[in-house]
Amino acid sequence: MDSYGSKRGYGLVLMLLTTVLYNILILILLKFTNSYIVANLLKLLLVACNIYQIYYILLFSTLKCKIDEKNLNIYAIGSFKKVIIPLNEIEGYTMSTGKIKGVKLNGVAASSFVMGRFVIDKIGISRMFVTDNKNVFYIKTKHMNYAVSPLDYKKFEETLECNDLHVTE
């Protein structure tokens, strides 16, 4: 069973700065509002934004992949977020480097990291677990595509090849 950590880019810093910006903006709005209802809605928005950002910060910082003899496992935040892909359902993989071109359906993203569901150009709907845009593996299955960016990408690719999984177009 091989375990692969994810390469960390500047995404964590970007998410932290975004969280601070949200908090400052909402707190400024709270300071200048005179309505009880609006103030409570802003407080609710503050809590919701922080929970959302904390989830993706934890997901980003704890993401790992594991390949055993039967499955490719993607997990984070302990076992809270766990994706199990049976190796016999994987049709192949594609590897890419550079800016990730796609449309966000949900999640957080910048040009160099993507977490969530996206429609990726020439690949389709994908569940993205990409912490750095260098050496991104798109894993193709019948129902969904998955993307990961392992730190030791050469060993990850060798393990995929050893399990009779090959590059697809």
Backbone as a chain_set.jsonl record, in Angstrom:
{"seq": "MDSYGSKRGYGLVLMLLTTVLYNILILILLKFTNSYIVANLLKLLLVACNIYQIYYILLFSTLKCKIDEKNLNIYAIGSFKKVIIPLNEIEGYTMSTGKIKGVKLNGVAASSFVMGRFVIDKIGISRMFVTDNKNVFYIKTKHMNYAVSPLDYKKFEETLECNDLHVTE", "coords": {"N": [[0.843, -1.171, 0.0], [0.767, 2.055, -1.036], [1.32, 5.393, -0.036], [0.571, 8.77, -0.714], [1.385, 12.068, -0.274], [0.072, 15.389, -0.797], [1.257, 17.924, -2.96], [1.987, 21.103, -1.772], [0.984, 24.23, -2.695], [0.664, 27.768, -3.01], [-1.911, 27.955, -2.177], [-3.063, 27.613, 0.402], [-2.317, 29.942, 1.78], [-3.632, 31.817, 0.2], [-6.328, 31.077, 0.656], [-6.503, 31.608, 3.422], [-6.069, 34.398, 3.441], [-8.316, 35.196, 1.985], [-10.333, 34.435, 3.774], [-9.782, 36.159, 5.925], [-10.273, 38.592, 4.634], [-13.058, 38.347, 4.038], [-14.033, 38.267, 6.696], [-13.239, 40.811, 7.691], [-14.659, 42.54, 5.966], [-17.362, 41.812, 6.502], [-17.484, 42.423, 9.252], [-17.06, 45.19, 9.171], [-19.398, 45.966, 7.836], [-21.22, 45.147, 9.807], [-20.628, 46.968, 11.793], [-21.664, 49.351, 10.808], [-24.364, 48.977, 10.493], [-27.765, 49.484, 11.461], [-29.904, 47.972, 11.885], [-31.549, 45.383, 13.536], [-32.287, 42.906, 12.445], [-30.77, 42.793, 10.053], [-28.226, 42.879, 11.169], [-28.162, 40.427, 12.554], [-28.426, 38.664, 10.392], [-26.026, 39.242, 9.065], [-24.206, 38.325, 10.989], [-24.826, 35.617, 10.909], [-24.049, 35.087, 8.277], [-21.313, 35.577, 8.546], [-20.509, 33.449, 10.238], [-21.212, 31.267, 8.581], [-19.556, 31.688, 6.305], [-17.037, 31.411, 7.505], [-17.094, 28.733, 8.405], [-17.286, 27.399, 5.949], [-14.848, 28.201, 4.7], [-12.974, 27.19, 6.582], [-13.435, 24.441, 6.348], [-12.466, 23.951, 3.704], [-9.814, 24.795, 4.007], [-8.859, 22.922, 5.887], [-9.271, 20.603, 4.349], [-7.508, 21.089, 2.215], [-5.02, 21.146, 3.559], [-4.712, 18.589, 4.657], [-4.871, 16.603, 2.763], [-4.463, 13.432, 1.214], [-3.38, 10.635, -0.781], [-3.889, 7.169, -1.362], [-2.855, 4.086, -2.598], [-3.873, 0.848, -2.807], [-4.018, -2.751, -3.24], [-6.56, -3.023, -4.359], [-7.963, -0.568, -4.465], [-8.028, 2.984, -5.136], [-7.558, 5.419, -2.883], [-8.684, 8.508, -1.744], [-8.258, 10.766, 0.707], [-9.006, 12.999, 3.442], [-8.883, 15.257, 6.259], [-8.751, 13.481, 8.492], [-10.794, 10.772, 8.524], [-12.998, 11.984, 7.619], [-13.481, 13.105, 5.06], [-13.612, 11.042, 2.456], [-12.808, 9.319, -0.42], [-13.288, 6.544, -2.326], [-12.024, 4.737, -4.925], [-12.473, 2.024, -6.854], [-9.913, 0.115, -8.355], [-10.465, -1.469, -10.567], [-12.5, -0.142, -11.824], [-11.394, 2.078, -12.934], [-10.735, 3.648, -15.93], [-8.553, 4.785, -17.098], [-5.899, 7.264, -17.11], [-4.979, 10.731, -17.26], [-2.378, 13.071, -17.56], [-1.493, 16.359, -16.624], [-0.021, 19.649, -16.772], [0.279, 22.955, -15.593], [-1.826, 25.899, -15.954], [-5.088, 25.412, -14.731], [-7.857, 24.892, -16.582], [-11.153, 25.555, -16.455], [-14.61, 25.374, -15.333], [-16.018, 26.347, -12.338], [-18.121, 24.415, -10.346], [-18.72, 23.901, -7.673], [-16.873, 24.662, -4.682], [-13.462, 25.744, -4.037], [-11.061, 27.743, -5.766], [-8.155, 28.687, -7.636], [-5.863, 29.764, -10.132], [-3.845, 27.936, -9.737], [-4.568, 25.965, -7.89], [-7.193, 23.676, -7.03], [-10.145, 22.768, -5.476], [-12.9, 20.808, -5.158], [-15.88, 20.477, -7.187], [-15.679, 20.552, -10.671], [-16.01, 21.577, -14.102], [-13.922, 20.542, -16.428], [-11.996, 21.595, -19.148], [-11.983, 19.607, -22.023], [-12.025, 17.283, -20.5], [-14.197, 16.95, -18.736], [-16.798, 16.718, -16.199], [-15.385, 16.862, -13.039], [-14.171, 15.69, -9.91], [-12.207, 17.526, -7.962], [-9.092, 17.417, -6.38], [-6.786, 19.019, -6.111], [-3.857, 20.398, -5.129], [-1.736, 21.725, -6.14], [-0.822, 22.951, -9.317], [1.07, 21.658, -10.847], [1.874, 18.698, -12.416], [-0.706, 17.2, -12.483], [-2.942, 14.591, -12.066], [-5.534, 13.232, -13.858], [-7.992, 11.085, -13.174], [-9.857, 8.774, -14.825], [-13.09, 7.464, -14.669], [-16.047, 5.462, -15.283], [-18.307, 6.921, -14.452], [-17.441, 9.338, -13.296], [-14.833, 11.802, -13.178], [-11.696, 12.208, -11.552], [-9.311, 14.276, -9.91], [-5.977, 14.572, -8.853], [-3.005, 15.741, -7.182], [-0.261, 14.446, -6.544], [2.619, 14.527, -4.394], [4.951, 12.972, -4.859], [5.007, 12.374, -7.827], [6.078, 10.752, -9.852], [6.455, 8.208, -8.706], [3.783, 7.721, -8.084], [2.69, 7.549, -10.662], [4.089, 5.305, -11.602], [3.032, 3.366, -9.897], [0.367, 3.379, -10.727], [0.746, 2.386, -13.359], [1.786, -0.138, -12.732], [-0.502, -1.322, -11.777], [-1.863, -1.877, -14.035], [-3.018, 0.346, -15.302], [-3.424, 2.819, -17.714], [-2.335, 5.624, -19.725], [-4.835, 7.695, -21.07], [-6.576, 9.249, -23.813]], "CA": [[0.0, 0.0, 0.0], [1.562, 3.259, -1.16], [0.627, 6.615, 0.371], [1.138, 9.936, -1.382], [0.934, 13.379, 0.18], [-0.16, 16.342, -1.882], [2.175, 19.052, -3.022], [1.333, 22.315, -1.297], [1.339, 25.474, -3.356], [0.327, 28.937, -2.211], [-3.359, 27.94, -1.989], [-3.415, 27.785, 1.809], [-2.173, 31.371, 2.078], [-4.722, 32.499, -0.499], [-7.584, 30.82, 1.375], [-6.462, 32.345, 4.694], [-6.273, 35.812, 3.137], [-9.725, 35.355, 1.606], [-11.104, 34.359, 5.014], [-9.572, 37.427, 6.65], [-10.981, 39.632, 3.883], [-14.489, 38.171, 4.318], [-14.301, 38.663, 8.077], [-13.115, 42.27, 7.818], [-15.769, 43.155, 5.247], [-18.611, 41.593, 7.238], [-17.415, 43.171, 10.505], [-17.284, 46.611, 8.835], [-20.838, 46.105, 7.59], [-21.884, 45.038, 11.1], [-20.382, 48.214, 12.536], [-22.455, 50.458, 10.281], [-25.785, 48.662, 10.361], [-28.601, 49.865, 12.604], [-31.038, 47.062, 11.9], [-31.342, 44.158, 14.306], [-32.419, 41.771, 11.534], [-29.606, 42.793, 9.167], [-27.062, 42.533, 11.992], [-28.182, 38.977, 12.79], [-28.129, 38.004, 9.12], [-24.584, 39.392, 8.827], [-23.523, 37.409, 11.907], [-25.028, 34.288, 10.35], [-23.184, 35.029, 7.097], [-19.936, 35.491, 9.05], [-20.305, 32.082, 10.704], [-21.276, 30.369, 7.423], [-18.331, 31.873, 5.504], [-15.895, 30.848, 8.228], [-17.193, 27.268, 8.368], [-16.964, 27.021, 4.571], [-13.41, 28.375, 4.481], [-12.243, 26.265, 7.453], [-13.545, 23.12, 5.732], [-11.543, 23.838, 2.568], [-8.449, 24.916, 4.53], [-8.522, 21.603, 6.433], [-9.191, 19.679, 3.221], [-6.276, 21.401, 1.493], [-3.798, 20.873, 4.325], [-4.606, 17.202, 5.112], [-5.182, 15.724, 1.64], [-3.525, 12.353, 0.907], [-3.846, 9.547, -1.657], [-3.337, 5.865, -1.038], [-3.191, 3.046, -3.566], [-3.622, -0.521, -2.356], [-4.195, -3.711, -4.335], [-7.907, -2.982, -4.928], [-8.575, 0.76, -4.516], [-7.343, 4.267, -5.006], [-8.256, 6.147, -1.817], [-8.363, 9.918, -1.55], [-8.862, 11.103, 1.988], [-8.556, 14.216, 4.127], [-9.519, 15.558, 7.549], [-8.912, 12.164, 9.105], [-11.634, 9.98, 7.63], [-14.215, 12.764, 7.347], [-13.621, 13.161, 3.606], [-12.979, 9.833, 1.93], [-13.268, 8.891, -1.738], [-12.705, 5.245, -2.656], [-12.209, 4.416, -6.339], [-11.939, 0.692, -7.159], [-8.978, 0.143, -9.48], [-11.049, -2.123, -11.74], [-13.421, 0.802, -12.461], [-10.624, 3.153, -13.555], [-10.521, 3.395, -17.353], [-7.238, 5.3, -17.456], [-5.574, 8.555, -16.513], [-4.315, 11.752, -18.068], [-1.553, 13.935, -16.731], [-1.315, 17.694, -17.203], [0.73, 20.631, -16.006], [-0.048, 24.317, -15.976], [-3.074, 26.498, -15.51], [-6.252, 24.536, -14.809], [-8.898, 25.607, -17.305], [-12.442, 24.927, -16.231], [-15.676, 26.143, -14.716], [-16.28, 25.866, -10.988], [-19.492, 24.114, -9.966], [-18.655, 24.234, -6.256], [-15.531, 24.531, -4.142], [-12.582, 26.906, -4.09], [-10.078, 27.576, -6.828], [-7.36, 29.749, -8.251], [-5.261, 29.154, -11.33], [-2.863, 26.905, -9.396], [-5.122, 24.906, -7.046], [-8.628, 23.484, -7.214], [-10.773, 21.821, -4.555], [-14.34, 20.79, -5.366], [-16.38, 19.938, -8.454], [-15.425, 21.459, -11.781], [-16.067, 21.089, -15.471], [-12.592, 20.814, -16.958], [-11.922, 21.592, -20.603], [-11.569, 18.363, -22.676], [-12.063, 16.146, -19.581], [-15.57, 16.818, -18.265], [-17.04, 16.987, -14.776], [-14.339, 16.221, -12.237], [-13.996, 16.016, -8.494], [-10.827, 17.988, -7.947], [-8.332, 17.431, -5.128], [-5.516, 19.488, -6.65], [-3.259, 21.422, -4.276], [-0.739, 22.421, -6.938], [-1.143, 22.652, -10.715], [2.142, 20.928, -11.516], [1.696, 17.239, -12.403], [-2.066, 16.844, -12.078], [-3.436, 13.345, -12.638], [-6.976, 13.12, -14.01], [-8.344, 9.674, -13.148], [-11.136, 8.637, -15.523], [-13.941, 6.304, -14.439], [-17.247, 5.499, -16.124], [-19.294, 7.896, -13.987], [-16.868, 10.592, -12.805], [-13.385, 11.979, -13.256], [-11.097, 12.694, -10.312], [-7.993, 14.858, -10.151], [-5.1, 14.665, -7.686], [-1.652, 16.231, -7.468], [0.625, 13.865, -5.536], [3.958, 15.099, -4.251], [5.867, 12.076, -5.576], [4.185, 12.032, -8.982], [6.682, 9.659, -10.635], [6.115, 6.97, -8.013], [2.339, 7.568, -8.257], [2.474, 7.082, -12.034], [4.594, 3.933, -11.668], [2.062, 2.52, -9.21], [-0.78, 3.24, -11.636], [1.163, 1.513, -14.442], [1.899, -1.492, -12.174], [-1.874, -1.827, -11.616], [-2.397, -2.0, -15.396], [-3.774, 1.549, -15.674], [-2.59, 3.485, -18.701], [-2.71, 6.961, -20.167], [-5.921, 7.765, -22.054], [-6.696, 10.544, -24.513]], "C": [[0.894, 1.241, 0.0], [0.719, 4.477, -0.8], [1.353, 7.814, -0.232], [0.535, 11.203, -0.785], [0.733, 14.277, -1.026], [0.827, 17.486, -1.796], [1.414, 20.312, -2.638], [1.867, 23.524, -2.048], [1.007, 26.638, -2.429], [-1.176, 29.009, -1.912], [-3.794, 28.166, -0.558], [-3.354, 29.25, 2.206], [-3.304, 32.16, 1.434], [-6.067, 32.293, 0.204], [-7.632, 31.547, 2.709], [-6.692, 33.839, 4.474], [-7.719, 36.102, 2.734], [-10.617, 35.331, 2.841], [-10.979, 35.647, 5.808], [-10.319, 38.56, 5.954], [-12.489, 39.555, 4.099], [-14.838, 38.68, 5.717], [-14.249, 40.173, 8.251], [-14.297, 42.968, 7.159], [-17.088, 43.003, 6.007], [-18.613, 42.355, 8.56], [-17.591, 44.667, 10.282], [-18.763, 46.859, 8.577], [-21.631, 46.021, 8.895], [-21.77, 46.33, 11.904], [-21.327, 49.33, 12.095], [-23.943, 50.145, 10.108], [-26.539, 49.023, 11.636], [-29.783, 48.924, 12.764], [-30.675, 45.78, 12.639], [-31.351, 42.94, 13.38], [-31.197, 41.673, 10.613], [-28.348, 42.402, 9.948], [-27.014, 41.023, 12.249], [-27.91, 38.184, 11.518], [-26.641, 38.108, 8.782], [-23.77, 38.477, 9.741], [-23.642, 35.967, 11.415], [-24.142, 34.076, 9.116], [-21.721, 34.877, 7.504], [-19.618, 34.061, 9.487], [-20.277, 31.114, 9.515], [-20.016, 30.479, 6.568], [-17.126, 31.255, 6.19], [-15.925, 29.327, 8.244], [-16.794, 26.75, 6.989], [-15.456, 27.094, 4.33], [-12.585, 27.413, 5.331], [-12.28, 24.855, 6.881], [-12.522, 22.969, 4.603], [-10.083, 24.015, 2.991], [-7.994, 23.573, 5.098], [-8.383, 20.565, 5.327], [-7.874, 19.856, 2.474], [-5.041, 20.925, 2.256], [-3.651, 19.413, 4.754], [-4.816, 16.176, 3.999], [-4.07, 14.71, 1.383], [-4.196, 11.36, -0.028], [-3.178, 8.264, -1.2], [-3.784, 4.888, -2.113], [-2.852, 1.705, -2.939], [-3.921, -1.47, -3.517], [-5.572, -3.65, -4.999], [-8.44, -1.582, -5.205], [-7.559, 1.891, -4.573], [-8.165, 5.054, -4.006], [-7.762, 7.583, -1.782], [-9.04, 10.306, -0.244], [-8.227, 12.349, 2.589], [-9.361, 14.384, 5.408], [-9.805, 14.25, 8.292], [-9.651, 11.273, 8.128], [-12.929, 10.701, 7.291], [-14.495, 12.837, 5.852], [-12.872, 11.971, 3.034], [-13.638, 9.462, 0.611], [-12.53, 7.598, -2.062], [-13.05, 4.928, -4.107], [-11.628, 3.02, -6.573], [-11.066, 0.743, -8.413], [-9.569, -0.498, -10.735], [-12.074, -1.232, -12.451], [-12.699, 1.955, -13.156], [-10.322, 2.775, -14.999], [-9.143, 3.86, -17.815], [-6.997, 6.63, -16.766], [-4.923, 9.462, -17.542], [-3.521, 12.621, -17.115], [-1.416, 15.288, -17.413], [-0.543, 18.582, -16.234], [0.299, 22.007, -16.488], [-1.396, 24.759, -15.469], [-4.245, 25.547, -15.739], [-7.392, 25.338, -15.425], [-10.217, 24.881, -17.112], [-13.415, 25.881, -15.575], [-16.0, 25.519, -13.367], [-17.769, 25.615, -10.804], [-19.681, 24.343, -8.474], [-17.228, 24.023, -5.768], [-14.769, 25.836, -4.176], [-11.511, 26.655, -5.145], [-9.334, 28.864, -7.108], [-6.72, 29.072, -9.462], [-4.301, 28.019, -10.992], [-3.366, 25.839, -8.426], [-6.634, 24.869, -7.217], [-9.109, 22.433, -6.223], [-12.277, 21.902, -4.775], [-14.708, 20.151, -6.692], [-16.249, 20.978, -9.546], [-15.709, 20.77, -13.1], [-14.753, 21.516, -16.105], [-12.616, 20.646, -18.468], [-11.31, 20.286, -21.111], [-11.574, 17.138, -21.756], [-13.485, 15.898, -19.09], [-15.694, 17.145, -16.797], [-16.049, 16.17, -13.954], [-14.448, 16.639, -10.787], [-12.508, 16.299, -8.32], [-10.262, 17.998, -6.528], [-6.907, 17.865, -5.477], [-4.996, 20.627, -5.786], [-2.166, 22.212, -4.979], [-0.938, 22.006, -8.39], [-0.011, 21.988, -11.49], [1.879, 19.433, -11.336], [0.351, 16.814, -11.811], [-2.466, 15.574, -12.812], [-4.953, 13.385, -12.668], [-7.293, 11.636, -14.149], [-9.744, 9.535, -13.747], [-11.824, 7.343, -15.116], [-15.186, 6.459, -15.307], [-18.173, 6.647, -15.75], [-18.72, 9.261, -13.622], [-15.371, 10.606, -13.066], [-12.911, 12.536, -11.918], [-9.739, 13.272, -10.661], [-7.24, 14.975, -8.83], [-3.739, 15.195, -8.131], [-0.688, 15.706, -6.41], [2.012, 14.498, -5.558], [4.978, 14.265, -5.036], [5.131, 11.534, -6.805], [4.763, 10.894, -9.813], [6.348, 8.303, -10.015], [4.616, 6.677, -8.147], [2.028, 7.008, -9.646], [2.96, 5.641, -12.207], [3.615, 2.96, -11.013], [0.818, 2.32, -10.062], [-0.45, 2.274, -12.767], [1.275, 0.056, -13.954], [0.528, -2.139, -11.978], [-2.6, -1.88, -12.948], [-3.345, -0.858, -15.765], [-2.885, 2.388, -16.574], [-3.156, 4.846, -19.064], [-3.817, 6.852, -21.219], [-5.924, 9.143, -22.699], [-7.932, 11.269, -24.057]], "O": [[1.68, 1.45, 0.924], [-0.44, 4.585, -1.2], [2.583, 7.867, -0.256], [-0.682, 11.384, -0.793], [1.17, 13.964, -2.133], [1.184, 17.951, -0.714], [0.313, 20.552, -3.133], [3.067, 23.8, -2.029], [1.063, 26.503, -1.207], [-1.655, 30.038, -1.437], [-4.794, 28.843, -0.318], [-4.246, 29.746, 2.895], [-3.868, 33.065, 2.05], [-6.853, 33.232, 0.329], [-8.685, 32.052, 3.097], [-7.425, 34.475, 5.232], [-8.275, 37.136, 3.102], [-11.555, 36.121, 2.943], [-11.975, 36.167, 6.311], [-10.932, 39.397, 6.616], [-13.134, 40.579, 4.32], [-15.804, 39.42, 5.902], [-15.126, 40.753, 8.891], [-14.874, 43.889, 7.737], [-17.844, 43.966, 6.137], [-19.651, 42.886, 8.953], [-18.202, 45.346, 11.107], [-19.32, 47.851, 9.048], [-22.61, 46.748, 9.07], [-22.702, 46.727, 12.603], [-21.743, 50.156, 12.908], [-24.695, 50.988, 9.617], [-26.019, 48.884, 12.743], [-30.578, 49.077, 13.692], [-29.631, 45.176, 12.394], [-30.516, 42.046, 13.52], [-30.653, 40.586, 10.419], [-27.502, 41.67, 9.433], [-25.948, 40.413, 12.171], [-27.242, 37.151, 11.557], [-26.059, 37.154, 8.264], [-22.759, 37.917, 9.318], [-22.688, 35.193, 11.492], [-23.559, 33.006, 8.941], [-20.975, 34.128, 6.873], [-18.566, 33.525, 9.137], [-19.413, 30.239, 9.449], [-19.466, 29.461, 6.15], [-16.284, 30.641, 5.534], [-14.879, 28.692, 8.109], [-16.05, 25.776, 6.878], [-14.861, 26.149, 3.813], [-11.591, 26.871, 4.847], [-11.276, 24.144, 6.92], [-11.796, 21.976, 4.55], [-9.198, 23.425, 2.372], [-6.878, 23.131, 4.828], [-7.474, 19.736, 5.365], [-7.206, 18.876, 2.143], [-4.121, 20.363, 1.662], [-2.566, 19.019, 5.18], [-4.927, 14.984, 4.284], [-2.892, 15.064, 1.338], [-5.422, 11.254, -0.066], [-2.047, 8.274, -0.713], [-4.954, 4.866, -2.493], [-1.703, 1.446, -2.582], [-4.061, -1.027, -4.657], [-5.739, -4.176, -6.099], [-9.283, -1.412, -6.085], [-6.417, 1.771, -4.13], [-9.341, 5.329, -4.247], [-6.557, 7.835, -1.789], [-10.257, 10.185, -0.11], [-7.085, 12.703, 2.293], [-10.387, 13.733, 5.607], [-10.942, 13.959, 8.665], [-9.176, 11.044, 7.015], [-13.852, 10.102, 6.74], [-15.635, 12.649, 5.427], [-11.645, 11.9, 3.116], [-14.857, 9.309, 0.528], [-11.3, 7.56, -2.072], [-14.223, 4.859, -4.474], [-10.412, 2.845, -6.497], [-11.446, 1.35, -9.414], [-9.213, -0.113, -11.849], [-12.476, -1.541, -13.573], [-13.322, 2.725, -13.887], [-9.734, 1.728, -15.269], [-8.629, 3.372, -18.822], [-7.796, 7.066, -15.937], [-4.391, 9.009, -18.556], [-3.95, 12.875, -15.989], [-1.244, 15.363, -18.629], [-0.434, 18.293, -15.042], [-0.01, 22.191, -17.665], [-2.029, 24.081, -14.659], [-4.375, 24.954, -16.81], [-7.837, 26.337, -14.86], [-10.383, 23.741, -17.546], [-13.093, 27.036, -15.298], [-16.226, 24.313, -13.266], [-18.588, 26.494, -11.072], [-20.688, 24.913, -8.055], [-16.463, 23.28, -6.384], [-15.356, 26.907, -4.327], [-11.106, 25.518, -5.387], [-9.819, 29.966, -6.852], [-7.025, 27.918, -9.763], [-3.972, 27.216, -11.864], [-2.64, 24.881, -8.162], [-7.271, 25.882, -7.507], [-8.547, 21.34, -6.142], [-12.868, 22.967, -4.593], [-13.934, 19.374, -7.251], [-16.649, 22.13, -9.381], [-15.657, 19.545, -13.206], [-14.502, 22.706, -16.297], [-13.179, 19.687, -18.996], [-10.227, 19.902, -20.67], [-11.169, 16.057, -22.183], [-13.928, 14.751, -19.034], [-14.81, 17.771, -16.213], [-15.896, 14.963, -14.144], [-14.773, 17.784, -10.474], [-11.666, 15.421, -8.507], [-10.88, 18.522, -5.602], [-5.943, 17.162, -5.173], [-5.61, 21.691, -5.714], [-1.72, 23.245, -4.48], [-1.195, 20.835, -8.669], [-0.142, 21.779, -12.696], [1.683, 18.967, -10.214], [0.292, 16.154, -10.773], [-2.345, 15.491, -14.034], [-5.593, 13.551, -11.63], [-6.905, 11.004, -15.132], [-10.703, 10.112, -13.234], [-11.239, 6.263, -15.2], [-15.355, 7.472, -15.986], [-18.763, 7.28, -16.627], [-19.45, 10.252, -13.639], [-14.729, 9.56, -13.161], [-13.647, 13.251, -11.238], [-9.086, 12.813, -11.598], [-7.79, 15.418, -7.822], [-3.374, 15.105, -9.303], [-0.332, 16.431, -5.481], [2.502, 14.939, -6.598], [5.778, 14.814, -5.794], [4.691, 10.385, -6.821], [4.005, 10.14, -10.424], [6.0, 7.36, -10.726], [4.222, 5.521, -8.305], [1.205, 6.105, -9.788], [2.31, 4.845, -12.886], [3.396, 1.859, -11.519], [0.271, 1.218, -10.117], [-1.275, 1.426, -13.108], [0.905, -0.872, -14.675], [0.408, -3.364, -12.008], [-3.83, -1.924, -12.982], [-4.346, -1.066, -16.45], [-1.726, 2.643, -16.245], [-4.301, 5.17, -18.751], [-3.747, 6.03, -22.133], [-5.333, 10.086, -22.173], [-8.209, 12.372, -24.527]]}, "num_chains": 1, "name": "protein.A"}
